[in-house]
mmCIF file of C-alpha atoms in Angstrom:
data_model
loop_
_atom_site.group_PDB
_atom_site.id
_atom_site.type_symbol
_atom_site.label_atom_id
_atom_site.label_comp_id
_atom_site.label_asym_id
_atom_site.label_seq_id
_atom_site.Cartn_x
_atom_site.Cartn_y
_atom_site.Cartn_z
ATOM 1 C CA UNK A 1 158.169 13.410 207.677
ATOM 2 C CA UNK A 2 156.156 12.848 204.623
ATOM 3 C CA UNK A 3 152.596 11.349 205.574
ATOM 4 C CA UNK A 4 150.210 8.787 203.214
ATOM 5 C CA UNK A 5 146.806 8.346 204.442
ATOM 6 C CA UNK A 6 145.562 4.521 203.213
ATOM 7 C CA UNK A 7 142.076 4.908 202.379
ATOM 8 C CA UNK A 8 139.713 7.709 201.988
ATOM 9 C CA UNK A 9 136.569 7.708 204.106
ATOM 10 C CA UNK A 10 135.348 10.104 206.300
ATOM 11 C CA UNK A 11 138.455 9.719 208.999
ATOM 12 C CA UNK A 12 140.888 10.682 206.180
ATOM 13 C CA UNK A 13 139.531 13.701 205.794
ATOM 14 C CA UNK A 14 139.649 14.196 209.235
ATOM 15 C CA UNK A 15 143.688 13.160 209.209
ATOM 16 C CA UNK A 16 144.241 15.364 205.936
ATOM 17 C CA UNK A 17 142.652 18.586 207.703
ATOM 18 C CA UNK A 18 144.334 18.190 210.559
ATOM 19 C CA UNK A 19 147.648 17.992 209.121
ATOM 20 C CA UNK A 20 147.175 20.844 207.107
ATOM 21 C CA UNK A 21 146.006 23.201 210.161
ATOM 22 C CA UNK A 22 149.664 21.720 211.818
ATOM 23 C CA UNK A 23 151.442 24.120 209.560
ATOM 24 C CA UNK A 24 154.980 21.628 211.078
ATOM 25 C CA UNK A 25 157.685 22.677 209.897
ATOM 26 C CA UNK A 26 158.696 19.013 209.148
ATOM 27 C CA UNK A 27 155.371 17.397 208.775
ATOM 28 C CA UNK A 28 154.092 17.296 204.991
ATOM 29 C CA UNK A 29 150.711 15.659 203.535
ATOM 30 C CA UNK A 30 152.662 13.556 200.498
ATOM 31 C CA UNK A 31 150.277 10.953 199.428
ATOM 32 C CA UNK A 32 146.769 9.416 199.785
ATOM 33 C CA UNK A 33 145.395 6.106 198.174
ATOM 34 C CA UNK A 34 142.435 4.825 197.435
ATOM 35 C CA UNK A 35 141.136 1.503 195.608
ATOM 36 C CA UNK A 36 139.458 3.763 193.006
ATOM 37 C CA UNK A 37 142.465 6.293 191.252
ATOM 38 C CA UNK A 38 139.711 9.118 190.625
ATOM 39 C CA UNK A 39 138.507 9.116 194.479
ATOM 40 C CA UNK A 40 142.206 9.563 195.417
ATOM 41 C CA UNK A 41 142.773 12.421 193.186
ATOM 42 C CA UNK A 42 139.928 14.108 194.193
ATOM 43 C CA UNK A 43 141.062 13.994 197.972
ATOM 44 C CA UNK A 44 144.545 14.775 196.862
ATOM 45 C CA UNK A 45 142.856 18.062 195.251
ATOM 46 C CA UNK A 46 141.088 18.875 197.974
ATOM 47 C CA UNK A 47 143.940 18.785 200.178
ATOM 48 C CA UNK A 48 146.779 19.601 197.576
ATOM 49 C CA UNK A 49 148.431 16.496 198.215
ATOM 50 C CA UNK A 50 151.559 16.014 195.363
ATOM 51 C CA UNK A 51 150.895 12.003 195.121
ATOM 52 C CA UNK A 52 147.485 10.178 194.429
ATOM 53 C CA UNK A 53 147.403 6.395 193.632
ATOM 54 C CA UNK A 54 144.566 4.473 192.021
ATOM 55 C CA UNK A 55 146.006 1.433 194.731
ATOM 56 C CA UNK A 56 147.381 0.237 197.875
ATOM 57 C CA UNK A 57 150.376 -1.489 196.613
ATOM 58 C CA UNK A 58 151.527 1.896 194.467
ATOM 59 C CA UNK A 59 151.452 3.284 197.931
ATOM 60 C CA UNK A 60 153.651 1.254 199.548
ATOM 61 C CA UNK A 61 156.270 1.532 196.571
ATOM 62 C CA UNK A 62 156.717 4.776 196.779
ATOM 63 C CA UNK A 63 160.293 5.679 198.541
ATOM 64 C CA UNK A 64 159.730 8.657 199.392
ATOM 65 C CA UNK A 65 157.056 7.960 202.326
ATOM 66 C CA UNK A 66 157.686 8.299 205.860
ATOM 67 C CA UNK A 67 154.692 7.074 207.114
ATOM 68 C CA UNK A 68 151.094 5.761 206.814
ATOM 69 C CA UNK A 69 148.311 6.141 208.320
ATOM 70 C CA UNK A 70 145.764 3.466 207.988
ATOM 71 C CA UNK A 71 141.940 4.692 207.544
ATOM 72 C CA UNK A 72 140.185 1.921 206.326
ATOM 73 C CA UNK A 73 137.580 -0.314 208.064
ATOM 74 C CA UNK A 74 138.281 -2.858 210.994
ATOM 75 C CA UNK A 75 138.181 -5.776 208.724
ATOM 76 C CA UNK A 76 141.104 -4.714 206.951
ATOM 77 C CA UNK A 77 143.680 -3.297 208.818
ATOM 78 C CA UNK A 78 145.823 -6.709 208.974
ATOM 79 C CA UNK A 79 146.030 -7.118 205.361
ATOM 80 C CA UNK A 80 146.777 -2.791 205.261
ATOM 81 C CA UNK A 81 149.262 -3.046 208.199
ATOM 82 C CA UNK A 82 150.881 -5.875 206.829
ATOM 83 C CA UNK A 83 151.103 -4.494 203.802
ATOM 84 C CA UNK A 84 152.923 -1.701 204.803
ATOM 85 C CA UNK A 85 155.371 -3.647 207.166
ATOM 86 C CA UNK A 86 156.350 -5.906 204.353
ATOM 87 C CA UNK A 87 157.525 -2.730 202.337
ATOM 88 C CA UNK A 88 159.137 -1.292 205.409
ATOM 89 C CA UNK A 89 156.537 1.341 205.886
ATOM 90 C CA UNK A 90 156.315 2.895 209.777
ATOM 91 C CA UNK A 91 152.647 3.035 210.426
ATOM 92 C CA UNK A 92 149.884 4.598 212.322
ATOM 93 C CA UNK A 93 146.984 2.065 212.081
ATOM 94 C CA UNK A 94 143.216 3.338 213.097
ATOM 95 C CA UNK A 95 141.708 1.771 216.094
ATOM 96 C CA UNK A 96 141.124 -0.840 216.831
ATOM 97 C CA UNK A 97 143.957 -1.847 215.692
ATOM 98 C CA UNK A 98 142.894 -5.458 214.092
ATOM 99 C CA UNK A 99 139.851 -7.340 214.287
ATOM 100 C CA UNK A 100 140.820 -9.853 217.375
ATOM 101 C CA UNK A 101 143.901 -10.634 218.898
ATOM 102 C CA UNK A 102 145.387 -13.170 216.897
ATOM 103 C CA UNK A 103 146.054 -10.762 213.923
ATOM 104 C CA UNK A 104 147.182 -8.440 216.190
ATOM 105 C CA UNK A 105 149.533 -10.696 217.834
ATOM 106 C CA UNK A 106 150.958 -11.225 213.453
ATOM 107 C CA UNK A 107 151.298 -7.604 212.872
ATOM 108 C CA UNK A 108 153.218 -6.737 215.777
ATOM 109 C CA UNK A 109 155.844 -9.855 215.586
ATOM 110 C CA UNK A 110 155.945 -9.340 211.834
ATOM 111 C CA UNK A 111 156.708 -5.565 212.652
ATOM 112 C CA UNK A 112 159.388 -6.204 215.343
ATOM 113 C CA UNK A 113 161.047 -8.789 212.729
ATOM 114 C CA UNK A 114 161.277 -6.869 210.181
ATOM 115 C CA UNK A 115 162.022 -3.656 212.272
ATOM 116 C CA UNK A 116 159.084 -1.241 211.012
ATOM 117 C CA UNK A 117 157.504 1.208 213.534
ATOM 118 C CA UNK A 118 153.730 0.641 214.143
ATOM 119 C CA UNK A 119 151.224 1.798 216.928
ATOM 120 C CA UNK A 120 147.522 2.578 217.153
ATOM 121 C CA UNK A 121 145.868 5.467 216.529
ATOM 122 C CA UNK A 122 143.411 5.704 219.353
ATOM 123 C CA UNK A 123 143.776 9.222 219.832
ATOM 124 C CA UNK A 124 142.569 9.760 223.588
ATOM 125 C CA UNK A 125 146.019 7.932 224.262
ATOM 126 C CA UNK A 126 147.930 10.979 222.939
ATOM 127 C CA UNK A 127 145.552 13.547 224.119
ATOM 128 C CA UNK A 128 147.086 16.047 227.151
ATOM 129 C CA UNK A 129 144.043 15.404 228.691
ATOM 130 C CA UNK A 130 144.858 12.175 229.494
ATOM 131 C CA UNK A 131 147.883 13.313 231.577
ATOM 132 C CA UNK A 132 145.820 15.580 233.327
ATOM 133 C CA UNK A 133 143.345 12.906 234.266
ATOM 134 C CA UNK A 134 146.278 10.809 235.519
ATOM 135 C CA UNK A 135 148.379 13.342 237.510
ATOM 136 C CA UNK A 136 144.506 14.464 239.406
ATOM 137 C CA UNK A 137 144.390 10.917 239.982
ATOM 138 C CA UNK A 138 148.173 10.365 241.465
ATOM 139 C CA UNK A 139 147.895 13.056 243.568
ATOM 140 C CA UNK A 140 145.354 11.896 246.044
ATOM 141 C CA UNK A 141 143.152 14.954 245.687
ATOM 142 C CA UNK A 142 140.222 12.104 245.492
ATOM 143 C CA UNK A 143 141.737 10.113 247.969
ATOM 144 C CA UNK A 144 141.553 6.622 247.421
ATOM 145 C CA UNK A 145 139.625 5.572 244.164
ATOM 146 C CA UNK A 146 137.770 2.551 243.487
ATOM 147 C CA UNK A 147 135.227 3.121 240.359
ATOM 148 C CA UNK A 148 134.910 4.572 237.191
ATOM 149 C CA UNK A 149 131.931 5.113 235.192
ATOM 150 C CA UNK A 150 132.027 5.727 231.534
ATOM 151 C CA UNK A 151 129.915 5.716 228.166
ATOM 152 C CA UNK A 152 129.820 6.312 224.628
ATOM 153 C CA UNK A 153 127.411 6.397 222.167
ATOM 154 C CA UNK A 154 126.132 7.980 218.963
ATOM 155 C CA UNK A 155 122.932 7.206 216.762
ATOM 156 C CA UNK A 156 125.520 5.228 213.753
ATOM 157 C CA UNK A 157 123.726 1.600 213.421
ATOM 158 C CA UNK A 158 122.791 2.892 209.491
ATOM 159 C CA UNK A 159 126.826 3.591 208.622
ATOM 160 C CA UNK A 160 127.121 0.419 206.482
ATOM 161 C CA UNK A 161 130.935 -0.574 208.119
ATOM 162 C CA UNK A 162 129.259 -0.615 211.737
ATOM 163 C CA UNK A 163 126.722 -2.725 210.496
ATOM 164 C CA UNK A 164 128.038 -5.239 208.630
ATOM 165 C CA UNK A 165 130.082 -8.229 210.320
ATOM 166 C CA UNK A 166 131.991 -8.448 206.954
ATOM 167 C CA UNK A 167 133.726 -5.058 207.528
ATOM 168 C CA UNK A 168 133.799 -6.150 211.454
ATOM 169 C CA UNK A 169 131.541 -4.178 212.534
ATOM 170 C CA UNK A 170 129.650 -3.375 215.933
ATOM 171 C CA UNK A 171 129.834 -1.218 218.671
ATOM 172 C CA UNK A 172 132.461 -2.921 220.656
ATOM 173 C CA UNK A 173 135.773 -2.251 218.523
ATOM 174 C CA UNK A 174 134.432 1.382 217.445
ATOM 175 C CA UNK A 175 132.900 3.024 220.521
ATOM 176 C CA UNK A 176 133.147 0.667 223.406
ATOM 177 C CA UNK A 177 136.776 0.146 223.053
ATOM 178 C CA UNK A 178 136.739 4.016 224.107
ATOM 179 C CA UNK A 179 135.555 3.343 227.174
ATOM 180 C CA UNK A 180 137.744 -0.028 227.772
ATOM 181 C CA UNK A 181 141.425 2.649 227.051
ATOM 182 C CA UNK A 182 139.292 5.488 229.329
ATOM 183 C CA UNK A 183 138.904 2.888 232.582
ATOM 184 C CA UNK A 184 142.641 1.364 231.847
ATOM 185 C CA UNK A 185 144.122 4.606 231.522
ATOM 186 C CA UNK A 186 142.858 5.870 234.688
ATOM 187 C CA UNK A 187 143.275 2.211 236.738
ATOM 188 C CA UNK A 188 146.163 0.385 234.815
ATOM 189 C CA UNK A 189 145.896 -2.830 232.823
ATOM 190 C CA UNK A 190 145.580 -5.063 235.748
ATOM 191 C CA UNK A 191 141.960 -6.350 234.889
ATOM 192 C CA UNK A 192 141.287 -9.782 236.894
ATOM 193 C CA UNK A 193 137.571 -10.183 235.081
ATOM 194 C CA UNK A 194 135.622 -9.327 232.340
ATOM 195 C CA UNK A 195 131.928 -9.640 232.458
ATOM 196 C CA UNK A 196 129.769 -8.226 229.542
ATOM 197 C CA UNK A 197 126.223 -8.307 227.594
ATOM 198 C CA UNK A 198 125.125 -6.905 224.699
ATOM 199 C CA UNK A 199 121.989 -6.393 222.410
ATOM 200 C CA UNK A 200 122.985 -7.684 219.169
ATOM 201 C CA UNK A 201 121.756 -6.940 215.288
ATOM 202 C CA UNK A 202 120.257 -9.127 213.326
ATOM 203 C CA UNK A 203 122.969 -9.309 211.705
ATOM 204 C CA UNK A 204 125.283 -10.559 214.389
ATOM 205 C CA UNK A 205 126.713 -7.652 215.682
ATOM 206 C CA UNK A 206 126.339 -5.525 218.973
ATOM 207 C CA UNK A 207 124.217 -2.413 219.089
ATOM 208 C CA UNK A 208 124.364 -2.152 222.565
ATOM 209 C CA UNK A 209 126.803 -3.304 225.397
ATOM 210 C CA UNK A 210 127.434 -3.311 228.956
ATOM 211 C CA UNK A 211 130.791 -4.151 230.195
ATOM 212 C CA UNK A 212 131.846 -4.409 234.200
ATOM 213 C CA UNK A 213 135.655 -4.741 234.342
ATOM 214 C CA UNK A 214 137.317 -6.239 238.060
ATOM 215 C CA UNK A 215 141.160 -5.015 238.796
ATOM 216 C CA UNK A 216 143.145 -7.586 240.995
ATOM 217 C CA UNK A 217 143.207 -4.492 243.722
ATOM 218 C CA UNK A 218 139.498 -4.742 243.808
ATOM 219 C CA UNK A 219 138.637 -1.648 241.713
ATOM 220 C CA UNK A 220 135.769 -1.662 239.616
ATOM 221 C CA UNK A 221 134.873 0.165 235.662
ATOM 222 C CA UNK A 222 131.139 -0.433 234.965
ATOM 223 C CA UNK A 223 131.172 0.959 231.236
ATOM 224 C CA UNK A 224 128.555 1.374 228.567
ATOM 225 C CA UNK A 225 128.673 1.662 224.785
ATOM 226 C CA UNK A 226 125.925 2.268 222.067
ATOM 227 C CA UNK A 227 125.678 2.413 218.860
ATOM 228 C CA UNK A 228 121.660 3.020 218.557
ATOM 229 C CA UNK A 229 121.343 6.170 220.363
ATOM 230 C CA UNK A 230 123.576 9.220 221.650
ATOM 231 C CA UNK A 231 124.771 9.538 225.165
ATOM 232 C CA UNK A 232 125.990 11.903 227.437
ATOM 233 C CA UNK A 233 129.653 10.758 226.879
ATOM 234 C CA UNK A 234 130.680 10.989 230.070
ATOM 235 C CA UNK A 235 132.771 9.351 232.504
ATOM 236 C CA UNK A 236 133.533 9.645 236.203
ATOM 237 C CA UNK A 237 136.292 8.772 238.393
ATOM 238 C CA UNK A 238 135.237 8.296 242.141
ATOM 239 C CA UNK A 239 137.063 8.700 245.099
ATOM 240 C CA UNK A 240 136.788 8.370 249.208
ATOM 241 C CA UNK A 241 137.563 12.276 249.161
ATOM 242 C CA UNK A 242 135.043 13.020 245.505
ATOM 243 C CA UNK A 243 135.260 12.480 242.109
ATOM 244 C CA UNK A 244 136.360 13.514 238.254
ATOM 245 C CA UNK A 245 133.476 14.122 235.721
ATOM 246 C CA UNK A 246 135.274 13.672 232.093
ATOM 247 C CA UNK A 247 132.821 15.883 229.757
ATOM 248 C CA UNK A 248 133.234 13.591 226.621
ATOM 249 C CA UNK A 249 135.471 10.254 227.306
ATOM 250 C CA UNK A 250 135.927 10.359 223.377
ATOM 251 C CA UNK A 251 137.356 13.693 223.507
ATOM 252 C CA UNK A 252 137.697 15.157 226.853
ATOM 253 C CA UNK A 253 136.180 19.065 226.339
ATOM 254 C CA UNK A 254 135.874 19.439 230.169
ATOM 255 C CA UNK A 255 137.163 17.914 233.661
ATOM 256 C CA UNK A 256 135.841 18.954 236.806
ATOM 257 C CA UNK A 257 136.569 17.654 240.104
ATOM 258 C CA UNK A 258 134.155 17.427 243.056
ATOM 259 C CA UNK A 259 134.616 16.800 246.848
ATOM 260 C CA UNK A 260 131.873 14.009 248.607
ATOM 261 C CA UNK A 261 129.708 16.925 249.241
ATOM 262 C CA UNK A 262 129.361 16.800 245.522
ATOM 263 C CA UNK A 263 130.612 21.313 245.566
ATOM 264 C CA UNK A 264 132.490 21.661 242.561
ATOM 265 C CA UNK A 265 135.994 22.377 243.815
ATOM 266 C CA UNK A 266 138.286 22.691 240.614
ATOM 267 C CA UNK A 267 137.797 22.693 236.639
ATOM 268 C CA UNK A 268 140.882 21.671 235.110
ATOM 269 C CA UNK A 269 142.289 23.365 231.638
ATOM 270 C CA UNK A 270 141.947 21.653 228.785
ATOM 271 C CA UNK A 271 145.034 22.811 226.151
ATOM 272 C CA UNK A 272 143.487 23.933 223.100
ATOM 273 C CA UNK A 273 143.921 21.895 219.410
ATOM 274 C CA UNK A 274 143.284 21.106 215.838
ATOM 275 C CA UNK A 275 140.974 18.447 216.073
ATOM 276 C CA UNK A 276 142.719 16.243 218.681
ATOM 277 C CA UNK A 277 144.023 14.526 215.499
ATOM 278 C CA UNK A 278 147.711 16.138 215.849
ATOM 279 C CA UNK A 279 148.873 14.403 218.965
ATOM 280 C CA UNK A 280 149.356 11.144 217.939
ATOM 281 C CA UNK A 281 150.947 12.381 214.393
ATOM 282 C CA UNK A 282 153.456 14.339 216.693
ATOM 283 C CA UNK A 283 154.185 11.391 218.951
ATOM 284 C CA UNK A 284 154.980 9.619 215.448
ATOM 285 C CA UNK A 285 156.996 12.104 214.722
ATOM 286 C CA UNK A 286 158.882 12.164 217.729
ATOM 287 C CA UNK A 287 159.578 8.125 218.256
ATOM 288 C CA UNK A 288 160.296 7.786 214.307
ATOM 289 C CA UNK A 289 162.776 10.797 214.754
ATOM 290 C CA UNK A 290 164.448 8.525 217.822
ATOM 291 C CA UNK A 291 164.469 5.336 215.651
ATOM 292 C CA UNK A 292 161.877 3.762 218.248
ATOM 293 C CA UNK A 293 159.311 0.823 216.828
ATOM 294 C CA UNK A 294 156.679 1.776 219.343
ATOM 295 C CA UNK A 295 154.730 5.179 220.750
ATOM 296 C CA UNK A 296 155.049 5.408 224.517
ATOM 297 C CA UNK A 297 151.844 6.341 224.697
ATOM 298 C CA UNK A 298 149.923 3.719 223.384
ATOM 299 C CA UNK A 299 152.771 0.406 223.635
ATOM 300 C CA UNK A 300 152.299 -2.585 222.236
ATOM 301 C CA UNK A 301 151.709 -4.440 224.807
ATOM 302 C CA UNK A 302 148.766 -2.324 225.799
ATOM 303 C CA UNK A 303 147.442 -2.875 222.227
ATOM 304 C CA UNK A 304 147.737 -6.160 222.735
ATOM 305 C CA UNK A 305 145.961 -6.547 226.117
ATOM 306 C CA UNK A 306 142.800 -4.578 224.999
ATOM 307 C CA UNK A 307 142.883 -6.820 221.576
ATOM 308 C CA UNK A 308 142.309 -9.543 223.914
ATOM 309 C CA UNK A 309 139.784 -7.793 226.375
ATOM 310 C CA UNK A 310 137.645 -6.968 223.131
ATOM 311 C CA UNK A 311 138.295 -10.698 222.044
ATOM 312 C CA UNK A 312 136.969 -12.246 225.871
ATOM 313 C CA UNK A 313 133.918 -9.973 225.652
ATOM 314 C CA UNK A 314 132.913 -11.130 222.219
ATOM 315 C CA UNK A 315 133.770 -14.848 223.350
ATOM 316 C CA UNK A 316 131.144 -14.070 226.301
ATOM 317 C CA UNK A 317 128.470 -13.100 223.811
ATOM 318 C CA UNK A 318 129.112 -15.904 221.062
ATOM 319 C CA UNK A 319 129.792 -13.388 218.540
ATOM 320 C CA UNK A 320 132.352 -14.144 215.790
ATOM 321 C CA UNK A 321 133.274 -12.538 212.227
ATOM 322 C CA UNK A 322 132.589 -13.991 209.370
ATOM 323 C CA UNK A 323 136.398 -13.966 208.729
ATOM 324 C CA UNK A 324 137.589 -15.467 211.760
#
């Protein structure tokens, strides 16, 4: 499979180490492009990449792609996906995967017309941890559970793309969406109600948000999500017999389970890796290798639904792009 990267911010570099550290037998960095033809040679240099184009559209020509992996802000990974699709180009967009729901609901018909694999990369999807979680939670070790508790946050309001409602930014489709796939994951995608607030920017965009999600078997996700200030990152599943604490919702480093007496009864082992990075480039692999248009682990119908959760929850705080 030879892999493009689409853009060349700090998440490419990310992609292009982690592929590298793969050492797959079948997996090969090919190509990387940027806007600007001397920023993607210098990442193709530092990454001894064989193919560096000075544009988007050069990308997309080239035959000998497999697939590409979109790394460019919110804002424009409609125009990037559909790009690709249009040039029959399986991809592996960056969360989240559009800006709102309606572009989503474009890419993914335009995909399934034309034929072209596509699926998000929100890596916690792909991540072994997340069958741990789910297996724990199936087994009735915590009995019967009815809440989850989860944040995410980091100090980023002064990176211009989560600032600026141009490049649709915000904390919502960057961090908070973590916690949205982290309580659906663990409870299903059977959410009755939405209620949310945030503290927005003067700029229009939320710094801060609080988001209670209601399941139609009366479960509950009360969720937080920050983009002023760090937080512990961690998220809890509770049951009638004790609960999960998930070290690090954004990348799970440790799960611990506790009875009601709150003893710690059982850490769980967390499989070693790259950067985290490599899972969802395998499960590429693996559906494009079985002529599949979707990932398993992250379908698009899932996509979908959380595209419109995100969309509800900015409706509820009157917060549009400038684009929309």
């Amino acid at each position: 499979m030879n892999f493009a990267i689409l853009g060349t911010g700090n998440i490419a570099h990310i992609m292009a180490d982690t592929i590298k550290k793969m050492k797959h037998p079948d997996i090969s960095l090919y190509a990387v492009a940027s806007r600007n033809l001397e920023k993607a040679e210098a990442f193709a240099s530092k990454y001894h990449i064989p193919a560096a184009y000075g544009s988007y559209e050069e990308l997309v020509k080239d035959e000998q792609i497999d697939l590409i992996y979109i790394a460019t802000p919110h804002s424009h990974h409609y125009e990037h996906a559909k790009l690709c699709i249009l040039h029959h180009k399986p991809v592996l967009c960056e969360k989240s995967f559009t800006a709102n729901a309606k572009q989503a609901e474009e890419l993914l018909s335009l995909a399934k017309k034309q034929k072209v694999f596509i699926s998000e990369a929100i890596w916690t999807r792909y991540m072994p941890s997340r069958t741990i979680i789910k297996s724990i939670v199936e087994s009735k070790v915590l009995g019967e559970v009815h809440s989850i508790q989860a944040n995410l946050g980091y100090p980023i309001k002064d990176v211009p793309r989560m600032s600026n409602p141009e490049l649709a930014g915000g904390a919502l489709l960057d961090v908070g969406i973590y916690t949205l796939n982290f309580a659906m994951m663990a409870f299903g995608e059977d959410v009755s109600d939405v209620k949310a607030h945030a503290v927005m920017s003067t700029q229009g965009v939320d710094l801060l948000d609080s988001i209670t999600l209601y399941w139609k078997d009366k479960k509950i996700a009360v969720l937080h999500a920050s983009m002023l200030t760090p937080t512990d990152r961690m998220g809890y599943i509770y049951g009638e017999d004790g609960y999960l604490a998930i070290t690090n919702i954004n990348n799970p480093e440790k799960i611990e389970r506790f009875n009601k007496d709150h003893q710690l009864i059982e850490t769980y082992t967390i499989p070693s890796q790259i950067t985290g990075y490599e899972y969802e480039v395998l499960a590429c692999y693996d559906a494009l290798k079985e002529n599949k248009l979707e990932c398993p682990q992250m379908p698009h119908h899932v996509t979908l639904h959380i595209m419109k959760l995100m969309d509800t929850i900015r409706k509820q705080w009157n917060m549009k792009y400038p684009f929309e």
